[in-house]
Structures are given as structure tokens and as C-alpha cells.
Amino acid sequence: MPIQYHSSTKTFHLYNDSISYIFMILENGTPGQLYYGSRLSDKEDFSELLEMKRRANAPCTYEGNLLFSLEHLKQEYPLYGHGDLRYPACSIQKENGSYIFEFQYVSHSIYKGKNRIKGLPAIWCENSDDMESLEVVLEDQRTDTQLTLYYTICTHLPVIARHALILHNGQSSITLQRMMSCNVDLIDDAWDMIQLSGAWSRERHVSSTPLRPGVQSVYSMRGHSSAQFNPFLALKRKECSETAGECMGFTLLYSGSYLAQVEVDNYHVSRVQLGIHPDCFEWTLQQGESFETPEAVYVYSEHGLNGMSQAFHKLFNHHLVRGTYRLQDRPILINNWEATYFDFDEEKIVRIAETAAKAGIELFVLDDGWFGNRNDDHRGLGDWYANVSKLPHGIAGLSERIHAIGMKFGLWIEPEMVNMDSDLYRAHPEWVMIDPDYVPCHGRNQYVLDFSRREVVDHIFNMLDHVLDGADVNYIKWDMNRTMSEVYSRSHSSDRQGRVMHEYILGVYDLYERLMQKYPDILFESCASGGSRFDAGMLYYAPQAWTSDNSDAIERLKIQYGTSFVYPPSCMGAHVSAVPNHQVFRNTPLNTRANVAFYGAFGYELDLSKLSDEEKEEVRQQVAFMKKYRHVFQYGTFYRLSSPFESNETVWMSVSEDRSTAIVGYYRVLNEVNVGYRRVRLAGLDENAVYTINGTDQATDGRELMKAGLVISDYTSGENGETYNGRNGDFISRLYVLES
Ligand code: GLA
């Protein structure tokens, strides 16, 4: 049984083969945390882990008792008042203005499997043996309010999921001002915090810093999860590397404004919280109303950062992504954005698709510019019907021609946005989210539709439904190209404005859900100016995401390396684009561009007809190679071996589930002269199996490849224009295919 309740000590122990999570109901009726980490043997009484200590000035709960103080006890879901002076998980105000609540244990239930969360993404299982769940019901009797804490542990993965629900039964209203999804109080602060930060076109760069006293956080107040700070943080021990050591990762299944913070108190306790960002959040509950938070996921690893990432990857592939494409190889696509931008018509599109079909590419994606009066980015958003001056036969006619060539057909949309120069805006100016007393900001000349209003979501659904119903569309790229700056809904009363940001995201999820239900075979790829909404919440709806608008292979090393900390290669949109690259104007070899993009949801983003015959042949071979190995690339166990943030050489690899095939990607950014010998120690192989290595007549056993390493240096010294496999210079790469 992964969840045990020991009634004599009121202790809950969630455990599987690798992790334990333990808490107990304290003397005052509130849940107190005892342990989170590597698996412990189960027993009735863990109360020795409850550290009570007499400390000067501490607010104490019981008269005559100087030990029991919530300022120091570790808690499951702390509140303001009763002595805890750190950030609360939840802050609620009563009608009399007081913030004091006390939620005490009432009951609990333990059951196999896991329930879904209404209107929100959540991990799930087909087979109820894969997960076990616990609900702990607490109550504040004075206000007649219930707080339910939800926990799920995966049977075979080092994963715990948590969220919380508040149900108000009292007569007078209460107002939530902060309601985090989870809280974990770790007993020490000897951790480095890793975060994935960046900006447009340099998303999810890895940075790490030792924890220090006080609050350190990542967050978004932009209305999407953001390229600035991904909704994720990890804590790792100083000595933890990619392949060994202790670490834990935390992420939130949410796509809106969020906060993830670690607060180190003056006794070195590290309090980790994740949830909806409390700024501009306010939610009043009348009698009978409830509020449920998004879900947070914790992963624990004793096998280094790769162990953490692999657990996230498995969890997301098996228990987050839904629908037809779950665990399926992703179609190799060609997207026309960098090939044409807005400048296309039906004939040009068909010509690009025909060349792509000859190379074996499976899906054509028509990007921005096909609808309304959309000939540049100043107009047209909101008018979801074909621009017949570009596409005389509409979307139905074009999709028919693409299918006749033997390809699937995909379409770009940006349903949450509107340009003022559009029929939609002219008909419904009040649907834009702005405060009409001020001049609003635009972003890329566009405004945000108020998705907190049901009628707006209904209207957009109907327009899209009309396009999809009449055409054979197999894929949708759902974009979102601006941050939100004036979150105000003209349909909400003044006391309901604090709900708008969250209700907006619920509206986005609702539109996704409705389209998914009606068109279950469409593959969705999410996008937000590249990778600004690359989060676990989105993956519940869209099985893949456009990783970054930066398609340069060398830049992508950092972006994909960082993204892989949490997200599996199966979901990382990765394309081969033209040179010079459109973002950094760099020339990289065609094989390096593909060798990077193979480790993802692979595709092309250029006009293949502009390539030489030799290059076209190279593309044809790349596509054939990807088709042969894509399951290993997309669903294999992924190992990061050498970091682009620390070295001139990046190395990563994917190993098939049965360990019979492994593909090592080796990338050298700048050439060096007269370097020494180099070997890279591989990981995840079968140590007794003998592997052949492509391009060599070498056969080496897995143990040697993991202990001594794979020889990656070549015989050239970098002098006199010597080449290796016909190439040398900067930006070279090689793929080693190992087969046993
Ligand atoms: C965003 C996306 C791009 C492309 C353009 C179209 O920037 O990230 O891939 O779709 O929009 O306008």
C-alpha cells in the first residue's frame, strides 16, 4: 500500500520503492510535516522527527508549554496567525476584517487511482494501480469553512502531486487573497536552487544559486507562464551532478500568472510553495461556494538531475498528455512561417508542400496570415475565416490539395487575441481586456480578448468550429503572442476583478477542452511567441509546444538542454531552418541543424525548393533516419552528459526502453586547435550488451562505454584544413547510433 495511516499517532506515510512523504496531525489538530526524501521503512510512530525546541520570543500555542510553537514546527499548509510568521500557504479574510483561521483535522480518505480536477489540468492514470490518493479534510469551525488537502503518490515513479480546495459553508462571506497549491518545509537549506529563466528567443536557460536566508522566487505576472521564468524550480545538493546525487524538482500544472518560492527562515528551514500568483488575486466565497487550486508536482531523485528529469518525462508522457498522440511518434512537419512569413498564396504553399512531400515529410503546417485581412501583424486577428485573395479555395480547398499530395494538414491560430483593425473588434470592442479610463498597452499591435467571459469563448469556439468542420485539419498550432498588461474585465463587478486572471486561464483551458472533445484526432501544439507558455498545464491539452522562435541550432543547444530539465523531447517542437539563420544570422551545417532538432518533435521551417539538389537529398536522408529512430529520440530515456552552459561541447543521449539502441548527440560549438584526446562517459546502457557504433567497425560493451567512455575526439589537429568525415570548423556535430 503506498499510503498508510497510523491511527495511534495520526501519521500519514506516502511511500513507494524510492520515496517517503510523512506528516502527522499535531496536538492542535493541524497537519505537521515530518519528512520528505528517500524511502524510509514504514512504522507506526515517526514522532521523533517532530522537532520541538524552546526558542526565545517564539509565539507558543499552549500555556505553560514553551516547546509547541508554529513558528518552528514544520507544516503542511500554514496559515497566518497562531504563531507562524513565515509566508502562509493561504491567506483569507473574514467579513470582520480578521485574517485568523484555524483548520483542524476532521477526516481523511485513501483510495486507489486519482480524481481529475474540474476545469484544470491534472496528472491522471488509466490503471488505478499506478497511483494512490489521499484527501485530508480540515475545518475551521468558527466560520464553517472546510479545507481539503489532496495528495497523490505514483506507485512506480518518485512523484507526489498536491493541491487544495476550500469550501465555505458559513453565512458570512470569506475572501481568499492567497491560495497556494502546496507547501513543503524542508529541514535544512544546504541546497542550490535551479531555475529556468530567459526571455523571448532564449527560453529556459539554466541557472543555479545557493539558497540564502529570506525569500527567493520565480514567478510570472504576465498572464502566461512566461519565457522569463518557467514554473519550475529544483533544489539540489552541492555535490549533485547530472548523473549522481540528491535533488528535488517542483512544478505547477498551470499556464497563468504563478509564484514558486523558497523561503529560508532563520533556523535554516526551507519552505517551498507553488501556486497562483497572489498579487491581483482575490476570490470571495459566499455560502456553499468553493475554490480549487491548480496542481503542483514534486519529484525526488537520488540519481542526479537526470533522474529528476527522467521522472518528469515519464510522468508527463504517461500520465499528463492525453488523446490520440499520447505515447505516439510525432509527425515530421514542415511549417511555412520562416519560409514565407505573410507573403504567400495557395500556389506558393502547394509548391512548398510538394517539395516537402518528396522528401518524405508528413505534415504541412500553414502558419500566420491565412485569415481575415491578415497581410501583416497590424490586422486580422479575431477574424477566423480564410483570406480568399490568398487562398481562393479557402482552408477546405487547400487542405484537400495538401492531402492529395499525401500529407496531413495543419493550421496556425491565435484565438485569445484581436487586432483593433478586425471585424471582431469592430463588432465587440467591449470584449477586449482593458481599463477604458486609460490608454491600453498593445503588444505586437494586438489586444487580449476577455476569456473570463463565457460568451467570448463561445464565439471563438463557434468561429473555429466552422473552419475545422468544413476542412480536413489534422494539427493546430495555437499561438499567444503577447503578455497581459491591463487585466480588467468590463463584465465583472468591482468585487470580482481579482478573479479575472485565473478565470481567463480557465477560459483558455475550456476552449482547448471543447476543441479536443469535438476533434479528438487533431494534434495541438501550443506556442506563445515561441516558448512563453511551455508549461506542464498546457501539455494536458497540447501534447507538444513550440520550444522557441530561435531556430538556430547552436542557440537551441542551450534552450533544449534547459527545457529537458522538466519536459520530454516528445513535446519539444524543434525545426531545421534556413541559413543564415533568421534570428542570429549564423551559418551552421545542415546536418548540425538536424542533429539538434532530432531530439524533439522534429520538423522543417524553410522553403525546401530553394535548396540545392545535394541538400534536398540530405534532407530526404534526415527524414528517413528520423522515421527509423524517432521513437528513441522522442520517448527514449534522455540523459544530459555535457552542458552547453559550461562547455564548448554539448553531449546528450537517448536510450530505448529495452536499452538495445542509444543515440548520442555530440555538438562542438567552436573549433579548437591541436586539442587532446577526449572521451565521454555514456549512461543508461546495458553494461553486458555489446554495442556496434555507426560509421565504425567498433563493437564495445556497455560497461566500457559507461566507465571508460566513447571516444569523441577525432584524429585531426585542426591544422591545415584537415577534415573529419568531410567536415570541420565551427558548429560541427555527430550522432553516434549504438545498437546491441
Ligand atoms: C509567433 C510564433 C511563430 C509564428 C509567429 C506568427 O511568433 O512563435 O512561430 O507562428 O508567431 O505570427
GROMACS .gro file of N, CA and C in nm, residues 262-365:
model
  312
  262VAL      N    1   1.098   2.983  -0.250
  262VAL     CA    2   1.161   2.915  -0.137
  262VAL      C    3   1.192   3.022  -0.035
  263GLU      N    4   1.143   3.000   0.086
  263GLU     CA    5   1.172   3.094   0.194
  263GLU      C    6   1.261   3.023   0.294
  264VAL      N    7   1.380   3.075   0.314
  264VAL     CA    8   1.471   3.015   0.413
  264VAL      C    9   1.457   3.096   0.541
  265ASP      N   10   1.416   3.029   0.650
  265ASP     CA   11   1.398   3.104   0.774
  265ASP      C   12   1.529   3.107   0.854
  266ASN      N   13   1.522   3.170   0.971
  266ASN     CA   14   1.647   3.193   1.043
  266ASN      C   15   1.699   3.071   1.116
  267TYR      N   16   1.626   2.962   1.103
  267TYR     CA   17   1.675   2.834   1.157
  267TYR      C   18   1.704   2.738   1.042
  268HIS      N   19   1.720   2.793   0.923
  268HIS     CA   20   1.763   2.718   0.803
  268HIS      C   21   1.658   2.623   0.749
  269VAL      N   22   1.534   2.642   0.789
  269VAL     CA   23   1.426   2.563   0.728
  269VAL      C   24   1.394   2.627   0.593
  270SER      N   25   1.377   2.541   0.491
  270SER     CA   26   1.343   2.592   0.357
  270SER      C   27   1.197   2.560   0.327
  271ARG      N   28   1.118   2.664   0.313
  271ARG     CA   29   0.975   2.645   0.286
  271ARG      C   30   0.950   2.667   0.137
  272VAL      N   31   0.904   2.563   0.069
  272VAL     CA   32   0.879   2.571  -0.076
  272VAL      C   33   0.728   2.582  -0.099
  273GLN      N   34   0.689   2.679  -0.177
  273GLN     CA   35   0.547   2.695  -0.211
  273GLN      C   36   0.531   2.721  -0.360
  274LEU      N   37   0.427   2.666  -0.418
  274LEU     CA   38   0.394   2.696  -0.558
  274LEU      C   39   0.243   2.719  -0.568
  275GLY      N   40   0.205   2.814  -0.651
  275GLY     CA   41   0.062   2.836  -0.668
  275GLY      C   42   0.034   2.956  -0.757
  276ILE      N   43  -0.094   2.989  -0.766
  276ILE     CA   44  -0.137   3.107  -0.840
  276ILE      C   45  -0.072   3.229  -0.776
  277HIS      N   46  -0.026   3.324  -0.859
  277HIS     CA   47   0.038   3.443  -0.801
  277HIS      C   48  -0.064   3.521  -0.717
  278PRO      N   49  -0.031   3.549  -0.590
  278PRO     CA   50  -0.129   3.616  -0.505
  278PRO      C   51  -0.154   3.764  -0.541
  279ASP      N   52  -0.062   3.828  -0.612
  279ASP     CA   53  -0.086   3.969  -0.646
  279ASP      C   54  -0.201   3.978  -0.745
  280CYS      N   55  -0.290   4.072  -0.722
  280CYS     CA   56  -0.408   4.093  -0.807
  280CYS      C   57  -0.503   3.973  -0.803
  281PHE      N   58  -0.482   3.882  -0.709
  281PHE     CA   59  -0.574   3.769  -0.695
  281PHE      C   60  -0.661   3.794  -0.572
  282GLU      N   61  -0.791   3.779  -0.588
  282GLU     CA   62  -0.883   3.792  -0.475
  282GLU      C   63  -1.010   3.718  -0.512
  283TRP      N   64  -1.056   3.632  -0.426
  283TRP     CA   65  -1.169   3.545  -0.463
  283TRP      C   66  -1.262   3.533  -0.343
  284THR      N   67  -1.378   3.594  -0.353
  284THR     CA   68  -1.473   3.589  -0.241
  284THR      C   69  -1.563   3.466  -0.254
  285LEU      N   70  -1.580   3.398  -0.143
  285LEU     CA   71  -1.668   3.280  -0.141
  285LEU      C   72  -1.791   3.311  -0.057
  286GLN      N   73  -1.908   3.297  -0.118
  286GLN     CA   74  -2.034   3.306  -0.045
  286GLN      C   75  -2.068   3.166   0.005
  287GLN      N   76  -2.170   3.158   0.084
  287GLN     CA   77  -2.210   3.029   0.139
  287GLN      C   78  -2.228   2.924   0.028
  288GLY      N   79  -2.167   2.809   0.047
  288GLY     CA   80  -2.182   2.699  -0.049
  288GLY      C   81  -2.083   2.703  -0.164
  289GLU      N   82  -1.999   2.809  -0.173
  289GLU     CA   83  -1.904   2.818  -0.285
  289GLU      C   84  -1.768   2.762  -0.246
  290SER      N   85  -1.695   2.718  -0.350
  290SER     CA   86  -1.562   2.661  -0.323
  290SER      C   87  -1.460   2.715  -0.422
  291PHE      N   88  -1.334   2.696  -0.389
  291PHE     CA   89  -1.224   2.732  -0.479
  291PHE      C   90  -1.121   2.621  -0.476
  292GLU      N   91  -1.078   2.579  -0.594
  292GLU     CA   92  -0.981   2.470  -0.604
  292GLU      C   93  -0.855   2.520  -0.673
  293THR      N   94  -0.740   2.488  -0.618
  293THR     CA   95  -0.614   2.538  -0.675
  293THR      C   96  -0.567   2.448  -0.789
  294PRO      N   97  -0.476   2.497  -0.873
  294PRO     CA   98  -0.409   2.408  -0.968
  294PRO      C   99  -0.324   2.305  -0.893
  295GLU      N  100  -0.275   2.210  -0.968
  295GLU     CA  101  -0.197   2.101  -0.906
  295GLU      C  102  -0.047   2.129  -0.915
  296ALA      N  103   0.024   2.093  -0.808
  296ALA     CA  104   0.171   2.102  -0.808
  296ALA      C  105   0.226   1.960  -0.805
  297VAL      N  106   0.342   1.942  -0.866
  297VAL     CA  107   0.404   1.809  -0.870
  297VAL      C  108   0.545   1.818  -0.813
  298TYR      N  109   0.578   1.722  -0.724
  298TYR     CA  110   0.715   1.714  -0.670
  298TYR      C  111   0.779   1.586  -0.723
  299VAL      N  112   0.905   1.597  -0.761
  299VAL     CA  113   0.983   1.478  -0.798
  299VAL      C  114   1.107   1.474  -0.711
  300TYR      N  115   1.139   1.357  -0.660
  300TYR     CA  116   1.260   1.341  -0.579
  300TYR      C  117   1.355   1.246  -0.651
  301SER      N  118   1.484   1.278  -0.650
  301SER     CA  119   1.582   1.190  -0.717
  301SER      C  120   1.707   1.175  -0.632
  302GLU      N  121   1.753   1.051  -0.625
  302GLU     CA  122   1.886   1.025  -0.566
  302GLU      C  123   1.985   0.992  -0.677
  303HIS      N  124   1.940   1.009  -0.800
  303HIS     CA  125   2.023   0.973  -0.915
  303HIS      C  126   2.051   1.096  -1.000
  304GLY      N  127   2.078   1.206  -0.933
  304GLY     CA  128   2.118   1.326  -1.002
  304GLY      C  129   2.003   1.395  -1.075
  305LEU      N  130   2.039   1.500  -1.146
  305LEU     CA  131   1.938   1.579  -1.216
  305LEU      C  132   1.875   1.500  -1.331
  306ASN      N  133   1.953   1.411  -1.394
  306ASN     CA  134   1.892   1.327  -1.498
  306ASN      C  135   1.781   1.241  -1.439
  307GLY      N  136   1.803   1.190  -1.317
  307GLY     CA  137   1.700   1.107  -1.253
  307GLY      C  138   1.572   1.188  -1.233
  308MET      N  139   1.588   1.313  -1.190
  308MET     CA  140   1.470   1.401  -1.172
  308MET      C  141   1.400   1.424  -1.306
  309SER      N  142   1.477   1.460  -1.407
  309SER     CA  143   1.417   1.492  -1.537
  309SER      C  144   1.348   1.370  -1.596
  310GLN      N  145   1.412   1.254  -1.582
  310GLN     CA  146   1.353   1.132  -1.641
  310GLN      C  147   1.218   1.101  -1.574
  311ALA      N  148   1.208   1.129  -1.444
  311ALA     CA  149   1.080   1.105  -1.375
  311ALA      C  150   0.973   1.202  -1.429
  312PHE      N  151   1.011   1.330  -1.446
  312PHE     CA  152   0.916   1.425  -1.505
  312PHE      C  153   0.875   1.377  -1.646
  313HIS      N  154   0.973   1.335  -1.726
  313HIS     CA  155   0.943   1.295  -1.864
  313HIS      C  156   0.844   1.178  -1.865
  314LYS      N  157   0.872   1.078  -1.783
  314LYS     CA  158   0.782   0.960  -1.780
  314LYS      C  159   0.644   1.001  -1.732
  315LEU      N  160   0.641   1.083  -1.629
  315LEU     CA  161   0.512   1.126  -1.575
  315LEU      C  162   0.431   1.198  -1.682
  316PHE      N  163   0.495   1.292  -1.750
  316PHE     CA  164   0.421   1.372  -1.848
  316PHE      C  165   0.379   1.287  -1.968
  317ASN      N  166   0.471   1.201  -2.017
  317ASN     CA  167   0.436   1.117  -2.132
  317ASN      C  168   0.322   1.021  -2.101
  318HIS      N  169   0.328   0.961  -1.982
  318HIS     CA  170   0.231   0.857  -1.950
  318HIS      C  171   0.107   0.910  -1.878
  319HIS      N  172   0.124   1.012  -1.796
  319HIS     CA  173   0.015   1.050  -1.705
  319HIS      C  174  -0.027   1.196  -1.712
  320LEU      N  175   0.013   1.266  -1.818
  320LEU     CA  176  -0.033   1.405  -1.831
  320LEU      C  177  -0.092   1.428  -1.971
  321VAL      N  178  -0.011   1.394  -2.073
  321VAL     CA  179  -0.060   1.408  -2.211
  321VAL      C  180  -0.180   1.316  -2.230
  322ARG      N  181  -0.278   1.366  -2.306
  322ARG     CA  182  -0.397   1.283  -2.334
  322ARG      C  183  -0.417   1.270  -2.484
  323GLY      N  184  -0.509   1.184  -2.522
  323GLY     CA  185  -0.557   1.183  -2.660
  323GLY      C  186  -0.478   1.093  -2.754
  324THR      N  187  -0.512   1.108  -2.881
  324THR     CA  188  -0.461   1.020  -2.987
  324THR      C  189  -0.308   1.016  -2.992
  325TYR      N  190  -0.243   1.128  -2.963
  325TYR     CA  191  -0.097   1.134  -2.981
  325TYR      C  192  -0.019   1.099  -2.855
  326ARG      N  193  -0.089   1.062  -2.749
  326ARG     CA  194  -0.018   1.021  -2.627
  326ARG      C  195   0.068   0.899  -2.658
  327LEU      N  196   0.194   0.906  -2.627
  327LEU     CA  197   0.292   0.798  -2.647
  327LEU      C  198   0.310   0.760  -2.794
  328GLN      N  199   0.261   0.844  -2.884
  328GLN     CA  200   0.274   0.816  -3.028
  328GLN      C  201   0.387   0.899  -3.087
  329ASP      N  202   0.451   0.842  -3.191
  329ASP     CA  203   0.553   0.917  -3.264
  329ASP      C  204   0.488   1.039  -3.326
  330ARG      N  205   0.559   1.149  -3.322
  330ARG     CA  206   0.500   1.275  -3.372
  330ARG      C  207   0.532   1.292  -3.520
  331PRO      N  208   0.432   1.340  -3.597
  331PRO     CA  209   0.455   1.356  -3.742
  331PRO      C  210   0.568   1.455  -3.772
  332ILE      N  211   0.645   1.424  -3.874
  332ILE     CA  212   0.751   1.517  -3.918
  332ILE      C  213   0.683   1.625  -4.001
  333LEU      N  214   0.701   1.748  -3.961
  333LEU     CA  215   0.622   1.854  -4.025
  333LEU      C  216   0.709   1.956  -4.097
  334ILE      N  217   0.645   2.030  -4.184
  334ILE     CA  218   0.709   2.149  -4.241
  334ILE      C  219   0.615   2.266  -4.218
  335ASN      N  220   0.672   2.376  -4.166
  335ASN     CA  221   0.594   2.495  -4.133
  335ASN      C  222   0.641   2.608  -4.224
  336ASN      N  223   0.549   2.686  -4.278
  336ASN     CA  224   0.587   2.788  -4.377
  336ASN      C  225   0.627   2.922  -4.317
  337TRP      N  226   0.626   2.938  -4.183
  337TRP     CA  227   0.648   3.072  -4.127
  337TRP      C  228   0.780   3.133  -4.173
  338GLU      N  229   0.892   3.069  -4.144
  338GLU     CA  230   1.020   3.129  -4.183
  338GLU      C  231   1.043   3.121  -4.334
  339ALA      N  232   0.961   3.039  -4.403
  339ALA     CA  233   0.976   3.028  -4.549
  339ALA      C  234   0.909   3.145  -4.621
  340THR      N  235   0.796   3.192  -4.567
  340THR     CA  236   0.719   3.294  -4.642
  340THR      C  237   0.679   3.415  -4.558
  341TYR      N  238   0.678   3.401  -4.425
  341TYR     CA  239   0.612   3.498  -4.338
  341TYR      C  240   0.471   3.524  -4.394
  342PHE      N  241   0.429   3.652  -4.409
  342PHE     CA  242   0.290   3.674  -4.453
  342PHE      C  243   0.273   3.666  -4.605
  343ASP      N  244   0.384   3.652  -4.674
  343ASP     CA  245   0.383   3.665  -4.819
  343ASP      C  246   0.364   3.529  -4.888
  344PHE      N  247   0.239   3.486  -4.901
  344PHE     CA  248   0.213   3.358  -4.968
  344PHE      C  249   0.076   3.360  -5.035
  345ASP      N  250   0.057   3.265  -5.123
  345ASP     CA  251  -0.076   3.235  -5.176
  345ASP      C  252  -0.085   3.084  -5.192
  346GLU      N  253  -0.198   3.039  -5.240
  346GLU     CA  254  -0.220   2.894  -5.244
  346GLU      C  255  -0.113   2.822  -5.326
  347GLU      N  256  -0.076   2.880  -5.441
  347GLU     CA  257   0.020   2.812  -5.528
  347GLU      C  258   0.157   2.799  -5.461
  348LYS      N  259   0.198   2.907  -5.395
  348LYS     CA  260   0.329   2.904  -5.328
  348LYS      C  261   0.328   2.795  -5.218
  349ILE      N  262   0.220   2.791  -5.144
  349ILE     CA  263   0.208   2.693  -5.035
  349ILE      C  264   0.212   2.550  -5.091
  350VAL      N  265   0.139   2.528  -5.198
  350VAL     CA  266   0.134   2.392  -5.255
  350VAL      C  267   0.272   2.352  -5.306
  351ARG      N  268   0.344   2.450  -5.364
  351ARG     CA  269   0.479   2.419  -5.415
  351ARG      C  270   0.572   2.378  -5.300
  352ILE      N  271   0.565   2.451  -5.188
  352ILE     CA  272   0.650   2.415  -5.073
  352ILE      C  273   0.612   2.275  -5.022
  353ALA      N  274   0.482   2.251  -5.018
  353ALA     CA  275   0.435   2.122  -4.967
  353ALA      C  276   0.478   2.008  -5.059
  354GLU      N  277   0.474   2.032  -5.190
  354GLU     CA  278   0.512   1.925  -5.284
  354GLU      C  279   0.659   1.886  -5.266
  355THR      N  280   0.746   1.987  -5.253
  355THR     CA  281   0.888   1.955  -5.233
  355THR      C  282   0.905   1.878  -5.102
  356ALA      N  283   0.830   1.920  -5.000
  356ALA     CA  284   0.842   1.854  -4.870
  356ALA      C  285   0.793   1.710  -4.877
  357ALA      N  286   0.685   1.688  -4.950
  357ALA     CA  287   0.630   1.551  -4.962
  357ALA      C  288   0.733   1.460  -5.028
  358LYS      N  289   0.805   1.515  -5.128
  358LYS     CA  290   0.907   1.433  -5.196
  358LYS      C  291   1.018   1.392  -5.100
  359ALA      N  292   1.042   1.475  -5.000
  359ALA     CA  293   1.146   1.442  -4.901
  359ALA      C  294   1.093   1.346  -4.794
  360GLY      N  295   0.964   1.315  -4.800
  360GLY     CA  296   0.907   1.221  -4.701
  360GLY      C  297   0.843   1.288  -4.581
  361ILE      N  298   0.836   1.422  -4.583
  361ILE     CA  299   0.776   1.496  -4.470
  361ILE      C  300   0.626   1.468  -4.467
  362GLU      N  301   0.569   1.458  -4.345
  362GLU     CA  302   0.435   1.401  -4.332
  362GLU      C  303   0.322   1.502  -4.313
  363LEU      N  304   0.356   1.622  -4.266
  363LEU     CA  305   0.252   1.716  -4.227
  363LEU      C  306   0.291   1.856  -4.272
  364PHE      N  307   0.200   1.925  -4.339
  364PHE     CA  308   0.226   2.063  -4.376
  364PHE      C  309   0.149   2.155  -4.282
  365VAL      N  310   0.218   2.255  -4.225
  365VAL     CA  311   0.152   2.348  -4.133
  365VAL      C  312   0.150   2.488  -4.193
   0.00000   0.00000   0.00000
